[in-house]
Each structure stands twice: as C-alpha cells, then as structure tokens.
Amino acid sequence: MSKRNSQEAKRAARERLRIEREKQARKERTRRQLLVALSVVGVLAVVAGIGIFVAKLNSQDASDDGMSVTTAGAKAEKTVDVYEDLRCPACASFEQAMGEPLQKGAEEGKYKLRVHLGAIIDGNMGGSGSRNAARALGAAKAVSVQAFADYKAKLYSAKWHPEEQEDKFADNDYLLKVSDTVPELKDNKAFEKAVKGKKYTKWAKDMIAGFNGADVQSTPTVRIDGEQVQPQDVPAKLKELGVDLKSGKDEKK
C-alpha cells in the first residue's frame, strides 16, 4: 500500500469515527431530553393528582364529617351542635318544640346546624333502637340531607316516637313505616334495601363513637360555638341569633 493510500485510509477511519461519535452524541441528547420530558410529565401528574385529590376532598358531601351531619348552614360562621339519642323522650320533646326553628335558622344561614347521634339508652336500658334508628337515618342521608332532616323530625314526632321502654326503633318494619311519611323515602327501594340489609351499620357506629368522644352527659345537649346551652335557654339564644321562633324568618327591625 502506498503512503497516499495509507493516509486516505486513516482519514476515512477518522471520519467514520467522527460520524459514529456524533451519532452517539445525538442519541445521548435525545435520551436526556426524553428523561427530562418524562420527569416533567411525572411532576405534572403528581401535581394533577394532588389537585384532583384536594378537589375530591373539597367536593365531598359537606353535610357529613363522619361524626355529625350538617343539615343546613354549612358556610355559616357560627355553629350549633345538637347531641341526641333517638330513643330519648326528652330529645323528642325538644325536637317537637325546637326542631323546626333550629332547622330554619340554619337554612337562613344564621349558623351551621350539626346533628350528633348517640346510643345512651341502648346502653342503659338494653335493646338496639338507638343504633338501628341512627343506621336508618344514615340510609336516609344517602338519599339527601333533606330526607335525613325530614325523617329525623318524623322519628321524633309525637305520632311516631315510642315510649322510652319500648324499643320499637329496633324493628326495621316500624322504621320503614315511619319513612313512608317522608316523600323522598316513600317507596324508595334503594332506601328500603339499605335499611333491611343493615348497610349503614358502620356509619352509625362511627357516628355514635364521635358522640361518645364529645363528653356528653345527657341528651339533648346543645352547644353553640362549643359553649353548652341548656335546652330551655335555646329559644332565647336563637332569638339573639336573629331567628323568628314563630315563622323561622328574620325578625323585622
């Protein structure tokens, strides 16, 4: 091989090596760009996931925090908490007298009204009516918050509320008989199935656990912004909050 041919061969080899190096460099740049792009997509996915999670939290039914049901006034600054036992005769009397104005005041945005359900009488007298009726209310709440409020009012009404020693609320047929007086629940097969199938047992258990953790000594117990108010003083307190006890409307000034 001549000297010239040898030099040409070397140049050709160097050119092939340069081309190969450039090809590898392009591959490496492409790989890095792909990794960066995938990282950005991953970060965006995480951010989007967090956003969706937060949105879901924010869009969760604000009427139910697992330990109470907000029947109205969810955005109000003041809060009225009512702790009751569905078998409790004093609670029935309280609801018959104050249930409607309490609910209307909350609907007007005067305060957030939160209902807490316990089972003190089941524990003291035996039976399961308090727990069973709470479970049925959980099924009603799954229909709507309004159905929950209306059904609770019926369960506490003079017509349907049993004597303390009568554990009628332990009977699902009795609970369904009462629910037939609530338009949203009447002939509602899903609600009926939930009551008969004991679907909301855990819901009621969690509700009662929250009640038990609230240091409630007797029912009904009413607290306004955390301060306990005697049941007989509730009308005066509602009046201070601007609720017209006769009509549930704002008082004219």
XYZ file of C-alpha atoms in Angstrom:
253
model
C 0.000 0.000 0.000
C 1.292 3.417 -0.970
C 1.813 6.162 1.550
C -1.001 8.134 -0.037
C -3.422 5.232 0.231
C -2.436 4.759 3.855
C -3.218 8.398 4.651
C -6.554 8.181 2.833
C -7.428 5.102 4.828
C -6.581 6.875 8.081
C -8.685 9.887 7.131
C -11.580 7.648 6.227
C -11.275 5.845 9.559
C -11.191 9.132 11.442
C -14.277 10.342 9.500
C -16.148 7.139 10.335
C -15.172 7.559 13.986
C -16.355 11.230 13.956
C -19.653 10.254 12.382
C -20.141 7.474 14.930
C -19.326 9.829 17.824
C -21.824 12.407 16.541
C -24.428 9.680 16.189
C -23.837 8.572 19.796
C -23.914 12.186 20.964
C -27.273 12.711 19.260
C -28.606 9.545 20.878
C -27.409 10.733 24.287
C -29.020 14.168 23.796
C -32.270 12.502 22.748
C -32.122 10.197 25.781
C -31.539 13.126 28.154
C -34.347 15.135 26.556
C -36.682 12.161 26.903
C -35.751 11.741 30.568
C -36.361 15.423 31.233
C -39.702 15.262 29.425
C -40.736 12.177 31.376
C -39.692 13.859 34.634
C -41.786 16.918 33.798
C -44.750 14.711 32.911
C -44.272 12.829 36.172
C -44.208 16.030 38.203
C -47.265 17.340 36.392
C -49.037 14.040 37.016
C -48.256 14.246 40.715
C -49.422 17.850 40.866
C -52.555 16.957 38.926
C -53.124 14.004 41.223
C -52.815 16.216 44.273
C -55.177 18.711 42.682
C -57.728 16.015 41.957
C -57.384 14.646 45.481
C -57.882 18.089 47.012
C -60.801 18.741 44.708
C -62.385 15.481 45.784
C -61.901 16.411 49.409
C -63.452 19.799 48.803
C -66.332 18.298 46.866
C -67.086 15.637 49.427
C -70.502 15.909 50.964
C -70.015 18.752 53.428
C -73.052 17.546 55.316
C -71.220 14.567 56.756
C -67.849 14.592 58.555
C -68.245 11.038 59.901
C -69.200 12.237 63.382
C -72.093 14.561 62.603
C -74.490 15.569 59.859
C -74.783 19.221 58.893
C -78.423 19.656 57.964
C -78.108 23.310 56.846
C -75.924 26.424 57.030
C -72.670 24.716 56.058
C -70.937 28.047 55.260
C -72.130 29.944 58.337
C -69.575 31.279 60.810
C -71.419 30.183 63.949
C -72.134 26.541 64.763
C -74.937 24.889 66.701
C -74.277 21.284 67.712
C -77.181 19.140 68.869
C -76.415 15.822 70.597
C -79.354 13.448 70.751
C -80.398 9.855 71.300
C -83.215 8.714 69.033
C -84.902 6.746 71.840
C -84.687 9.689 74.236
C -88.108 11.135 75.235
C -86.544 14.452 76.269
C -84.962 14.675 72.812
C -88.365 14.024 71.248
C -89.922 16.826 73.298
C -87.047 19.140 72.378
C -87.346 18.346 68.672
C -91.109 18.781 68.691
C -90.673 22.250 70.200
C -87.409 23.456 68.654
C -86.575 21.215 65.708
C -88.289 23.336 63.075
C -86.970 26.757 64.168
C -83.477 25.299 64.613
C -83.543 23.943 61.069
C -84.997 27.130 59.587
C -82.424 29.317 61.296
C -79.685 27.195 59.765
C -81.336 27.312 56.353
C -81.312 31.103 56.611
C -77.562 30.984 57.190
C -77.655 32.115 60.829
C -75.485 29.162 61.856
C -74.312 25.733 60.839
C -76.559 23.067 62.381
C -74.803 19.799 63.154
C -76.613 16.710 64.416
C -74.794 14.107 66.517
C -76.474 10.793 67.333
C -75.701 8.620 70.352
C -76.968 5.395 71.896
C -77.064 6.083 75.631
C -80.448 4.435 76.157
C -79.397 1.254 74.358
C -76.553 1.022 76.850
C -78.626 1.870 79.918
C -81.842 0.012 79.164
C -80.769 -2.622 76.672
C -82.011 -3.025 73.146
C -80.737 -1.618 69.861
C -83.278 1.017 68.814
C -80.937 3.993 69.135
C -78.296 2.363 66.966
C -80.798 0.946 64.489
C -82.624 4.236 64.014
C -79.279 6.024 63.569
C -78.425 3.493 60.881
C -81.754 4.130 59.130
C -81.021 7.854 59.250
C -77.689 7.121 57.596
C -79.606 5.447 54.775
C -81.911 8.479 54.559
C -78.938 10.827 54.442
C -77.626 8.849 51.446
C -80.839 9.863 49.662
C -80.431 13.529 50.602
C -79.708 15.764 53.583
C -83.296 16.990 53.373
C -84.551 13.409 53.608
C -82.344 12.954 56.686
C -83.781 16.078 58.349
C -87.381 15.220 57.451
C -87.044 11.609 58.598
C -85.446 12.643 61.877
C -88.349 15.011 62.517
C -90.822 12.185 61.899
C -88.968 9.759 64.175
C -89.114 12.346 66.961
C -92.735 13.336 66.284
C -95.457 12.750 68.857
C -97.140 10.306 66.478
C -94.178 8.027 65.892
C -91.799 8.367 68.821
C -92.215 5.380 71.180
C -92.094 5.348 74.938
C -88.573 5.073 76.303
C -89.058 1.477 77.454
C -90.450 0.415 74.069
C -87.625 -0.472 71.712
C -89.706 -0.005 68.562
C -86.847 1.503 66.605
C -85.120 -1.884 66.748
C -87.798 -3.067 64.299
C -86.921 -2.284 60.677
C -90.551 -2.640 59.618
C -91.501 0.101 62.075
C -88.713 2.351 60.794
C -89.909 1.805 57.229
C -93.481 2.544 58.257
C -92.318 5.907 59.584
C -90.222 6.543 56.464
C -93.319 6.155 54.286
C -94.435 9.531 55.652
C -91.349 11.194 54.110
C -91.901 11.923 50.375
C -88.298 11.218 49.329
C -88.251 7.900 51.179
C -91.725 6.584 50.398
C -91.487 3.602 48.015
C -87.737 4.232 47.703
C -86.443 0.722 47.024
C -82.779 1.613 47.483
C -83.509 3.135 50.889
C -85.662 0.152 51.883
C -82.921 -2.262 50.842
C -80.329 -0.293 52.815
C -82.465 -0.400 55.966
C -83.264 -4.105 55.694
C -79.733 -5.000 54.678
C -78.110 -3.044 57.516
C -75.863 -1.273 55.018
C -75.167 1.758 57.227
C -74.188 -0.120 60.378
C -70.607 1.184 60.223
C -71.845 4.715 59.516
C -73.982 4.593 62.662
C -71.135 3.055 64.656
C -68.776 5.860 63.640
C -71.423 8.479 64.413
C -72.003 7.031 67.888
C -68.259 6.803 68.510
C -67.982 10.524 67.727
C -70.847 11.222 70.105
C -69.152 9.188 72.837
C -65.965 11.183 72.393
C -67.745 14.514 72.847
C -68.118 14.214 76.644
C -71.911 14.375 76.515
C -73.505 13.518 79.861
C -77.171 13.654 78.894
C -79.445 14.244 75.946
C -80.383 16.532 74.436
C -77.178 18.545 74.728
C -76.893 21.769 72.736
C -73.668 23.682 72.182
C -73.326 26.995 70.376
C -69.773 27.592 69.197
C -68.675 24.969 71.719
C -70.446 26.534 74.690
C -73.136 24.373 76.261
C -76.618 25.860 76.368
C -79.422 24.443 78.485
C -82.313 23.207 76.294
C -84.735 25.654 77.945
C -82.408 28.532 77.023
C -82.211 27.625 73.334
C -85.200 29.797 72.261
C -83.590 32.898 73.770
C -80.251 32.052 72.149
C -81.887 31.566 68.764
C -83.639 34.885 69.145
C -80.276 36.514 69.832
C -79.082 34.982 66.573
C -81.953 36.650 64.718
C -84.298 33.690 64.326
C -88.016 34.396 64.495
C -89.336 31.455 66.507
C -92.850 31.957 65.178
C -92.048 31.791 61.494
C -88.358 30.922 61.226
C -87.793 34.148 59.270
C -85.597 37.076 60.123
C -87.016 39.398 62.724
C -88.113 42.753 61.390
C -86.037 45.540 62.814
